[in-house]
PDB file of C-alpha atoms in Angstrom:
ATOM      1  CA  SER O   1      11.300 -34.509 -12.550  1.00 65.00           C
ATOM      2  CA  THR O   2       7.586 -34.253 -11.797  1.00 71.00           C
ATOM      3  CA  LEU O   3       7.731 -37.247  -9.456  1.00 75.00           C
ATOM      4  CA  LYS O   4      10.646 -35.770  -7.525  1.00 72.00           C
ATOM      5  CA  TYR O   5       8.812 -32.457  -7.184  1.00 65.00           C
ATOM      6  CA  HIS O   6       5.693 -34.250  -5.922  1.00 67.00           C
ATOM      7  CA  LEU O   7       7.687 -36.201  -3.331  1.00 69.00           C
ATOM      8  CA  SER O   8       9.487 -33.104  -2.030  1.00 70.00           C
ATOM      9  CA  LYS O   9       6.279 -31.058  -1.744  1.00 64.00           C
ATOM     10  CA  LYS O  10       3.700 -33.631  -0.650  1.00 64.00           C
ATOM     11  CA  HIS O  11       5.936 -36.147   1.155  1.00 67.00           C
ATOM     12  CA  PRO O  12       8.754 -34.138   2.738  1.00 61.00           C
ATOM     13  CA  PHE O  13      10.015 -37.073   4.814  1.00 55.00           C
ATOM     14  CA  THR O  14      10.747 -39.209   1.736  1.00 51.00           C
ATOM     15  CA  GLY O  15      14.424 -39.423   0.860  1.00 51.00           C
ATOM     16  CA  LYS O  16      15.695 -38.014   4.188  1.00 51.00           C
ATOM     17  CA  LYS O  17      18.456 -39.926   5.980  1.00 51.00           C
ATOM     18  CA  THR O  18      18.044 -41.195   9.497  1.00 49.00           C
ATOM     19  CA  SER O  19      20.713 -41.066  12.192  1.00 51.00           C
ATOM     20  CA  SER O  20      21.856 -44.542  11.125  1.00 52.00           C
ATOM     21  CA  GLY O  21      22.342 -43.407   7.550  1.00 53.00           C
ATOM     22  CA  THR O  22      19.404 -45.359   6.099  1.00 51.00           C
ATOM     23  CA  ASP O  23      16.646 -43.885   3.991  1.00 51.00           C
ATOM     24  CA  ALA O  24      13.804 -42.533   6.148  1.00 48.00           C
ATOM     25  CA  SER O  25      11.269 -43.821   3.625  1.00 47.00           C
ATOM     26  CA  GLN O  26      12.512 -47.385   4.228  1.00 49.00           C
ATOM     27  CA  SER O  27      12.346 -47.173   8.017  1.00 48.00           C
ATOM     28  CA  GLN O  28       9.305 -47.483  10.235  1.00 47.00           C
ATOM     29  CA  PRO O  29       7.802 -43.989  10.767  1.00 47.00           C
ATOM     30  CA  SER O  30       7.414 -42.993  14.376  1.00 45.00           C
ATOM     31  CA  ILE O  31       4.044 -42.270  15.962  1.00 43.00           C
ATOM     32  CA  LEU O  32       5.315 -38.807  16.895  1.00 42.00           C
ATOM     33  CA  MET O  33       5.767 -37.976  13.226  1.00 44.00           C
ATOM     34  CA  PHE O  34       2.046 -38.417  12.563  1.00 44.00           C
ATOM     35  CA  THR O  35       0.736 -37.006  15.827  1.00 45.00           C
ATOM     36  CA  LYS O  36       2.800 -33.810  15.774  1.00 52.00           C
ATOM     37  CA  SER O  37       2.154 -32.765  12.149  1.00 58.00           C
ATOM     38  CA  LYS O  38      -1.341 -32.545  10.720  1.00 73.00           C
ATOM     39  CA  ALA O  39      -2.452 -31.544   7.244  1.00 81.00           C
ATOM     40  CA  VAL O  40      -4.227 -28.197   7.051  1.00 80.00           C
ATOM     41  CA  SER O  41      -7.925 -28.458   6.220  1.00 86.00           C
ATOM     42  CA  GLU O  42      -9.371 -26.758   3.152  1.00 84.00           C
ATOM     43  CA  LYS O  43     -11.308 -24.299   5.307  1.00 87.00           C
ATOM     44  CA  ARG O  44      -8.186 -23.328   7.239  1.00 88.00           C
ATOM     45  CA  ARG O  45      -6.211 -23.080   3.998  1.00 86.00           C
ATOM     46  CA  ASP O  46      -8.789 -20.649   2.554  1.00 87.00           C
ATOM     47  CA  GLU O  47      -8.527 -18.533   5.709  1.00 88.00           C
ATOM     48  CA  ILE O  48      -4.740 -18.408   5.377  1.00 88.00           C
ATOM     49  CA  VAL O  49      -4.950 -17.459   1.687  1.00 87.00           C
ATOM     50  CA  LYS O  50      -7.440 -14.711   2.516  1.00 88.00           C
ATOM     51  CA  ALA O  51      -5.138 -13.387   5.264  1.00 89.00           C
ATOM     52  CA  ILE O  52      -2.220 -13.368   2.818  1.00 88.00           C
ATOM     53  CA  CYS O  53      -4.291 -11.439   0.272  1.00 88.00           C
ATOM     54  CA  MET O  54      -5.308  -8.888   2.910  1.00 88.00           C
ATOM     55  CA  TRP O  55      -1.663  -8.525   3.938  1.00 89.00           C
ATOM     56  CA  LEU O  56      -0.503  -7.948   0.363  1.00 87.00           C
ATOM     57  CA  GLY O  57      -3.302  -5.460  -0.299  1.00 84.00           C
ATOM     58  CA  ARG O  58      -3.218  -3.423   2.907  1.00 84.00           C
ATOM     59  CA  ASN O  59       0.566  -3.145   3.048  1.00 86.00           C
ATOM     60  CA  MET O  60       0.993  -2.785  -0.734  1.00 82.00           C
ATOM     61  CA  ARG O  61       3.364  -5.729  -1.010  1.00 85.00           C
ATOM     62  CA  PRO O  62       4.333  -7.221  -4.388  1.00 86.00           C
ATOM     63  CA  VAL O  63       2.744 -10.539  -5.312  1.00 86.00           C
ATOM     64  CA  ASN O  64       6.160 -12.068  -6.044  1.00 86.00           C
ATOM     65  CA  MET O  65       6.711 -12.258  -2.264  1.00 86.00           C
ATOM     66  CA  LEU O  66       4.818 -15.548  -2.513  1.00 84.00           C
ATOM     67  CA  ASP O  67       7.952 -17.014  -4.098  1.00 84.00           C
ATOM     68  CA  ASP O  68      10.040 -16.362  -0.970  1.00 85.00           C
ATOM     69  CA  GLU O  69      11.281 -19.603   0.580  1.00 85.00           C
ATOM     70  CA  GLY O  70      11.316 -17.953   4.006  1.00 87.00           C
ATOM     71  CA  LEU O  71       7.596 -17.192   3.838  1.00 86.00           C
ATOM     72  CA  SER O  72       6.823 -20.774   2.847  1.00 85.00           C
ATOM     73  CA  ALA O  73       8.921 -22.114   5.726  1.00 88.00           C
ATOM     74  CA  LEU O  74       7.218 -19.692   8.126  1.00 88.00           C
ATOM     75  CA  LEU O  75       3.748 -20.903   7.153  1.00 86.00           C
ATOM     76  CA  GLN O  76       4.814 -24.545   7.401  1.00 87.00           C
ATOM     77  CA  THR O  77       6.034 -23.891  10.937  1.00 88.00           C
ATOM     78  CA  ALA O  78       2.923 -21.882  11.896  1.00 87.00           C
ATOM     79  CA  THR O  79       0.514 -24.499  10.530  1.00 86.00           C
ATOM     80  CA  ASP O  80       2.610 -27.432  11.763  1.00 86.00           C
ATOM     81  CA  ASP O  81       2.178 -28.900   8.291  1.00 86.00           C
ATOM     82  CA  PRO O  82       5.479 -29.532   6.451  1.00 86.00           C
ATOM     83  CA  SER O  83       3.540 -30.218   3.242  1.00 84.00           C
ATOM     84  CA  PHE O  84       1.785 -26.838   3.243  1.00 84.00           C
ATOM     85  CA  THR O  85       2.505 -24.898   0.045  1.00 84.00           C
ATOM     86  CA  LEU O  86       1.641 -21.341  -0.860  1.00 81.00           C
ATOM     87  CA  PRO O  87      -0.923 -20.755  -3.614  1.00 81.00           C
ATOM     88  CA  GLY O  88       0.217 -19.547  -7.008  1.00 83.00           C
ATOM     89  CA  ARG O  89       0.035 -15.957  -8.194  1.00 83.00           C
ATOM     90  CA  THR O  90      -3.033 -16.611 -10.350  1.00 86.00           C
ATOM     91  CA  CYS O  91      -4.942 -17.944  -7.352  1.00 85.00           C
ATOM     92  CA  VAL O  92      -3.904 -15.038  -5.138  1.00 86.00           C
ATOM     93  CA  MET O  93      -4.758 -12.420  -7.764  1.00 88.00           C
ATOM     94  CA  GLY O  94      -8.192 -14.012  -8.207  1.00 89.00           C
ATOM     95  CA  LYS O  95      -8.775 -13.985  -4.445  1.00 88.00           C
ATOM     96  CA  MET O  96      -7.670 -10.348  -4.209  1.00 88.00           C
ATOM     97  CA  LYS O  97     -10.099  -9.387  -6.966  1.00 89.00           C
ATOM     98  CA  ASP O  98     -12.920 -11.151  -5.113  1.00 89.00           C
ATOM     99  CA  LEU O  99     -12.018  -9.281  -1.911  1.00 88.00           C
ATOM    100  CA  TYR O 100     -11.918  -5.992  -3.829  1.00 87.00           C
ATOM    101  CA  ASP O 101     -15.327  -6.597  -5.423  1.00 89.00           C
ATOM    102  CA  ASN O 102     -16.791  -7.472  -2.026  1.00 89.00           C
ATOM    103  CA  GLU O 103     -15.351  -4.342  -0.411  1.00 87.00           C
ATOM    104  CA  LYS O 104     -16.432  -2.179  -3.333  1.00 88.00           C
ATOM    105  CA  GLY O 105     -19.998  -3.407  -2.896  1.00 89.00           C
ATOM    106  CA  LYS O 106     -19.933  -2.365   0.765  1.00 88.00           C
ATOM    107  CA  GLN O 107     -18.604   1.098  -0.095  1.00 88.00           C
ATOM    108  CA  MET O 108     -21.216   1.579  -2.814  1.00 89.00           C
ATOM    109  CA  GLU O 109     -23.944   0.834  -0.264  1.00 88.00           C
ATOM    110  CA  LYS O 110     -22.543   3.604   1.928  1.00 87.00           C
ATOM    111  CA  LEU O 111     -22.439   6.031  -1.000  1.00 89.00           C
ATOM    112  CA  GLU O 112     -26.037   5.242  -1.918  1.00 87.00           C
ATOM    113  CA  SER O 113     -27.160   6.554   1.467  1.00 85.00           C
ATOM    114  CA  ALA O 114     -25.332   9.875   0.975  1.00 86.00           C
ATOM    115  CA  GLU O 115     -27.308  12.842  -0.318  1.00 87.00           C
ATOM    116  CA  SER O 116     -24.251  14.711  -1.654  1.00 90.00           C
ATOM    117  CA  VAL O 117     -20.571  13.887  -2.013  1.00 92.00           C
ATOM    118  CA  VAL O 118     -17.365  15.898  -2.304  1.00 92.00           C
ATOM    119  CA  LEU O 119     -14.586  14.292  -4.345  1.00 93.00           C
ATOM    120  CA  ALA O 120     -11.030  15.002  -3.226  1.00 91.00           C
ATOM    121  CA  PHE O 121      -8.409  14.112  -5.829  1.00 90.00           C
ATOM    122  CA  ASP O 122      -4.748  14.630  -6.580  1.00 88.00           C
ATOM    123  CA  HIS O 123      -2.145  13.760  -9.209  1.00 84.00           C
ATOM    124  CA  TRP O 124       1.438  12.749  -8.511  1.00 84.00           C
ATOM    125  CA  THR O 125       4.378  11.098 -10.249  1.00 83.00           C
ATOM    126  CA  SER O 126       6.140   8.098  -8.702  1.00 81.00           C
ATOM    127  CA  GLY O 127       9.883   7.532  -8.557  1.00 78.00           C
ATOM    128  CA  SER O 128       9.592   5.319 -11.655  1.00 78.00           C
ATOM    129  CA  GLN O 129       7.945   8.251 -13.521  1.00 80.00           C
ATOM    130  CA  ASP O 130       4.458   6.715 -13.530  1.00 83.00           C
ATOM    131  CA  ASN O 131       1.532   9.103 -13.216  1.00 86.00           C
ATOM    132  CA  TYR O 132      -1.142   8.337 -10.602  1.00 88.00           C
ATOM    133  CA  MET O 133      -4.430   9.920  -9.595  1.00 88.00           C
ATOM    134  CA  GLY O 134      -6.096   9.205  -6.256  1.00 90.00           C
ATOM    135  CA  VAL O 135      -9.794   9.935  -5.665  1.00 92.00           C
ATOM    136  CA  THR O 136     -11.554   9.985  -2.283  1.00 92.00           C
ATOM    137  CA  ALA O 137     -15.257  10.545  -1.611  1.00 93.00           C
ATOM    138  CA  VAL O 138     -16.172  12.583   1.484  1.00 92.00           C
ATOM    139  CA  PHE O 139     -19.705  12.889   2.849  1.00 91.00           C
ATOM    140  CA  LEU O 140     -21.749  13.271   6.038  1.00 89.00           C
ATOM    141  CA  THR O 141     -24.109  10.656   7.400  1.00 86.00           C
ATOM    142  CA  ASP O 142     -27.527  11.452   8.856  1.00 83.00           C
ATOM    143  CA  SER O 143     -25.906  11.502  12.298  1.00 84.00           C
ATOM    144  CA  PHE O 144     -23.251  13.990  11.055  1.00 87.00           C
ATOM    145  CA  HIS O 145     -20.366  11.539  10.993  1.00 88.00           C
ATOM    146  CA  LEU O 146     -17.697  12.404   8.429  1.00 90.00           C
ATOM    147  CA  ILE O 147     -16.957   9.452   6.127  1.00 89.00           C
ATOM    148  CA  HIS O 148     -13.911   9.107   3.838  1.00 89.00           C
ATOM    149  CA  THR O 149     -14.046   6.438   1.146  1.00 89.00           C
ATOM    150  CA  THR O 150     -11.150   5.834  -1.223  1.00 88.00           C
ATOM    151  CA  LEU O 151     -12.630   5.248  -4.667  1.00 90.00           C
ATOM    152  CA  GLY O 152      -9.342   4.205  -6.207  1.00 86.00           C
ATOM    153  CA  ILE O 153      -5.802   5.025  -7.270  1.00 86.00           C
ATOM    154  CA  TYR O 154      -5.508   5.019 -11.030  1.00 86.00           C
ATOM    155  CA  CYS O 155      -2.358   4.853 -13.138  1.00 85.00           C
ATOM    156  CA  SER O 156      -2.203   6.932 -16.311  1.00 80.00           C
ATOM    157  CA  ASN O 157       0.792   7.966 -18.376  1.00 80.00           C
ATOM    158  CA  GLU O 158      -1.120  10.719 -20.150  1.00 82.00           C
ATOM    159  CA  ALA O 159      -0.215  14.366 -19.680  1.00 84.00           C
ATOM    160  CA  GLN O 160      -1.743  15.974 -16.596  1.00 84.00           C
ATOM    161  CA  THR O 161      -3.861  18.423 -18.548  1.00 88.00           C
ATOM    162  CA  GLY O 162      -7.221  19.721 -17.412  1.00 88.00           C
ATOM    163  CA  GLU O 163      -8.984  17.811 -20.198  1.00 91.00           C
ATOM    164  CA  ASN O 164      -7.383  14.476 -19.281  1.00 90.00           C
ATOM    165  CA  ILE O 165      -8.096  14.968 -15.589  1.00 89.00           C
ATOM    166  CA  CYS O 166     -11.706  15.795 -16.460  1.00 90.00           C
ATOM    167  CA  ASN O 167     -12.047  12.574 -18.472  1.00 90.00           C
ATOM    168  CA  HIS O 168     -10.585  10.487 -15.632  1.00 90.00           C
ATOM    169  CA  MET O 169     -12.914  12.073 -13.086  1.00 90.00           C
ATOM    170  CA  MET O 170     -15.917  11.418 -15.346  1.00 92.00           C
ATOM    171  CA  ASP O 171     -14.966   7.727 -15.542  1.00 91.00           C
ATOM    172  CA  VAL O 172     -14.707   7.529 -11.746  1.00 90.00           C
ATOM    173  CA  ILE O 173     -18.057   9.275 -11.248  1.00 91.00           C
ATOM    174  CA  GLU O 174     -19.810   6.930 -13.662  1.00 91.00           C
ATOM    175  CA  GLN O 175     -18.118   3.845 -12.242  1.00 90.00           C
ATOM    176  CA  TRP O 176     -19.396   4.645  -8.736  1.00 91.00           C
ATOM    177  CA  ASN O 177     -22.846   5.948  -9.846  1.00 90.00           C
ATOM    178  CA  LEU O 178     -22.251   9.433  -8.415  1.00 90.00           C
ATOM    179  CA  SER O 179     -23.449  11.542 -11.349  1.00 87.00           C
ATOM    180  CA  ALA O 180     -26.315  13.097  -9.367  1.00 88.00           C
ATOM    181  CA  LYS O 181     -24.511  13.316  -6.015  1.00 90.00           C
ATOM    182  CA  VAL O 182     -21.195  15.107  -6.594  1.00 90.00           C
ATOM    183  CA  PHE O 183     -21.504  18.530  -4.975  1.00 88.00           C
ATOM    184  CA  SER O 184     -17.952  19.854  -5.320  1.00 90.00           C
ATOM    185  CA  LEU O 185     -14.339  18.921  -6.105  1.00 92.00           C
ATOM    186  CA  CYS O 186     -11.459  19.421  -3.689  1.00 92.00           C
ATOM    187  CA  SER O 187      -7.832  19.605  -4.845  1.00 90.00           C
ATOM    188  CA  ASP O 188      -4.767  21.796  -4.695  1.00 89.00           C
ATOM    189  CA  ASN O 189      -4.600  25.175  -6.415  1.00 87.00           C
ATOM    190  CA  ALA O 190      -2.896  23.936  -9.586  1.00 88.00           C
ATOM    191  CA  ALA O 191      -4.274  25.410 -12.806  1.00 90.00           C
ATOM    192  CA  ASN O 192      -4.980  22.011 -14.373  1.00 89.00           C
ATOM    193  CA  MET O 193      -7.009  20.904 -11.338  1.00 89.00           C
ATOM    194  CA  MET O 194      -9.113  24.048 -11.379  1.00 90.00           C
ATOM    195  CA  LYS O 195      -9.621  23.737 -15.126  1.00 91.00           C
ATOM    196  CA  ALA O 196     -10.890  20.166 -14.704  1.00 90.00           C
ATOM    197  CA  SER O 197     -13.466  21.435 -12.192  1.00 90.00           C
ATOM    198  CA  ARG O 198     -14.659  24.057 -14.650  1.00 91.00           C
ATOM    199  CA  LEU O 199     -14.968  21.493 -17.445  1.00 92.00           C
ATOM    200  CA  LEU O 200     -17.017  19.266 -15.153  1.00 90.00           C
ATOM    201  CA  LYS O 201     -19.148  22.305 -14.237  1.00 91.00           C
ATOM    202  CA  LEU O 202     -18.592  21.715 -10.546  1.00 89.00           C
ATOM    203  CA  SER O 203     -17.513  24.120  -7.849  1.00 90.00           C
ATOM    204  CA  HIS O 204     -13.883  23.886  -6.753  1.00 89.00           C
ATOM    205  CA  LEU O 205     -12.893  23.740  -3.086  1.00 88.00           C
ATOM    206  CA  PRO O 206      -9.193  24.574  -2.558  1.00 88.00           C
ATOM    207  CA  CYS O 207      -7.286  22.254  -0.239  1.00 86.00           C
ATOM    208  CA  MET O 208      -6.706  24.060   3.069  1.00 88.00           C
ATOM    209  CA  ALA O 209      -3.364  22.340   3.742  1.00 87.00           C
ATOM    210  CA  HIS O 210      -2.029  23.242   0.293  1.00 86.00           C
ATOM    211  CA  THR O 211      -3.240  26.842   0.608  1.00 87.00           C
ATOM    212  CA  LEU O 212      -1.574  27.130   4.031  1.00 90.00           C
ATOM    213  CA  GLN O 213       1.690  25.757   2.612  1.00 87.00           C
ATOM    214  CA  LEU O 214       1.590  28.330  -0.196  1.00 86.00           C
ATOM    215  CA  SER O 215       1.101  31.064   2.402  1.00 88.00           C
ATOM    216  CA  ILE O 216       4.122  29.815   4.356  1.00 86.00           C
ATOM    217  CA  ASN O 217       6.267  29.775   1.209  1.00 83.00           C
ATOM    218  CA  HIS O 218       5.257  33.335   0.340  1.00 84.00           C
ATOM    219  CA  GLY O 219       5.965  34.403   3.920  1.00 85.00           C
ATOM    220  CA  LEU O 220       9.449  32.876   3.815  1.00 81.00           C
ATOM    221  CA  LYS O 221      10.224  34.698   0.583  1.00 80.00           C
ATOM    222  CA  GLU O 222       9.235  38.024   2.130  1.00 81.00           C
ATOM    223  CA  SER O 223      11.157  37.363   5.368  1.00 80.00           C
ATOM    224  CA  GLY O 224      14.586  37.687   3.761  1.00 78.00           C
ATOM    225  CA  ILE O 225      15.886  34.290   4.977  1.00 82.00           C
ATOM    226  CA  ALA O 226      15.456  32.514   1.646  1.00 78.00           C
ATOM    227  CA  SER O 227      19.218  32.637   0.988  1.00 81.00           C
ATOM    228  CA  THR O 228      19.951  31.217   4.448  1.00 84.00           C
ATOM    229  CA  LEU O 229      17.545  28.322   3.878  1.00 82.00           C
ATOM    230  CA  ALA O 230      19.129  27.656   0.473  1.00 84.00           C
ATOM    231  CA  LYS O 231      22.590  27.423   2.069  1.00 86.00           C
ATOM    232  CA  ALA O 232      21.262  25.083   4.743  1.00 86.00           C
ATOM    233  CA  ARG O 233      19.738  22.812   2.079  1.00 86.00           C
ATOM    234  CA  THR O 234      23.068  22.758   0.241  1.00 87.00           C
ATOM    235  CA  VAL O 235      24.917  21.698   3.402  1.00 83.00           C
ATOM    236  CA  VAL O 236      22.370  18.983   4.131  1.00 83.00           C
ATOM    237  CA  GLY O 237      22.596  17.714   0.558  1.00 84.00           C
ATOM    238  CA  LYS O 238      26.384  17.455   0.691  1.00 82.00           C
ATOM    239  CA  VAL O 239      26.359  15.611   4.003  1.00 80.00           C
ATOM    240  CA  ARG O 240      23.767  13.108   2.786  1.00 81.00           C
ATOM    241  CA  LYS O 241      25.789  12.336  -0.350  1.00 84.00           C
ATOM    242  CA  SER O 242      29.103  11.886   1.462  1.00 83.00           C
ATOM    243  CA  PRO O 243      29.521   8.921   3.844  1.00 85.00           C
ATOM    244  CA  LYS O 244      32.703  10.501   5.244  1.00 83.00           C
ATOM    245  CA  GLN O 245      30.995  13.798   6.135  1.00 80.00           C
ATOM    246  CA  LYS O 246      27.997  11.904   7.481  1.00 80.00           C
ATOM    247  CA  GLU O 247      30.222   9.938   9.859  1.00 83.00           C
ATOM    248  CA  GLN O 248      32.001  13.126  10.899  1.00 81.00           C
ATOM    249  CA  LEU O 249      28.664  14.770  11.659  1.00 77.00           C
ATOM    250  CA  LYS O 250      27.712  11.807  13.856  1.00 81.00           C
ATOM    251  CA  LYS O 251      30.971  12.188  15.818  1.00 80.00           C
ATOM    252  CA  MET O 252      30.314  15.900  16.282  1.00 79.00           C
ATOM    253  CA  GLY O 253      26.830  15.071  17.505  1.00 72.00           C
ATOM    254  CA  CYS O 254      28.208  12.609  20.079  1.00 60.00           C
ATOM    255  CA  LYS O 255      30.669  15.222  21.330  1.00 57.00           C
ATOM    256  CA  HIS O 256      27.855  17.768  21.599  1.00 58.00           C
ATOM    257  CA  MET O 257      25.799  15.315  23.670  1.00 53.00           C
ATOM    258  CA  LEU O 258      28.722  14.701  26.065  1.00 48.00           C
ATOM    259  CA  VAL O 259      29.237  18.448  26.516  1.00 47.00           C
ATOM    260  CA  SER O 260      25.541  18.965  27.204  1.00 52.00           C
ATOM    261  CA  GLN O 261      25.533  16.170  29.814  1.00 49.00           C
ATOM    262  CA  ASN O 262      28.523  17.747  31.591  1.00 53.00           C
ATOM    263  CA  ILE O 263      26.806  21.134  31.656  1.00 50.00           C
ATOM    264  CA  TYR O 264      23.617  19.750  33.180  1.00 47.00           C
TER     265      TYR O 264
END
């Protein structure tokens, strides 16, 4: 019942049995019980909640981790307060939004000092078939320091067409007040990315890493070892899917290491 829940959360010593078998609530509490454990202050509790929010946000942890009994026991041990309880999801989500708004304000102040900005963006599909777009602003300070600011990662299940990408980029530009500062767009060499740049009437800067990777792929095709690489991928795929072959490969690797040690 509600009373039982209150006793277990706020008065953890109630109902526990002593060494003599009597109820701990009926016996005289020891001085050590009160001197060793101390309730966490509201200020300290807010600091802990903020740290939890930062942990969830920075490490991209799900909010349902707050329901873990192990985490609750860990915090009770760390705070030396057996009555310490984790905040609910609504409280944590509200705190995380406040932290985001505060951080966004700081980043907007940095962007206001920039004369021109280059937006780097990319689209990808997650393992659960959700479509995401990440946007990063890049600019130089007056002292020629290169600054990277992540404007956001946005989920959209629309088709990755040039028109849709253009609309998403326009929303991001307006949201961050960058209409008069965007100098160029940087992305891979996909046709839909380049089309979005043309629709936005902005110059397109191809990603150097992606262009280099395309050059390597073309070079491998011309080298004549494409069939060899395909066979190697097939072997690797079969070994990864078979626990028996994987274990056999480990044994062969151990034998190879012993032979190498004997040689040297």
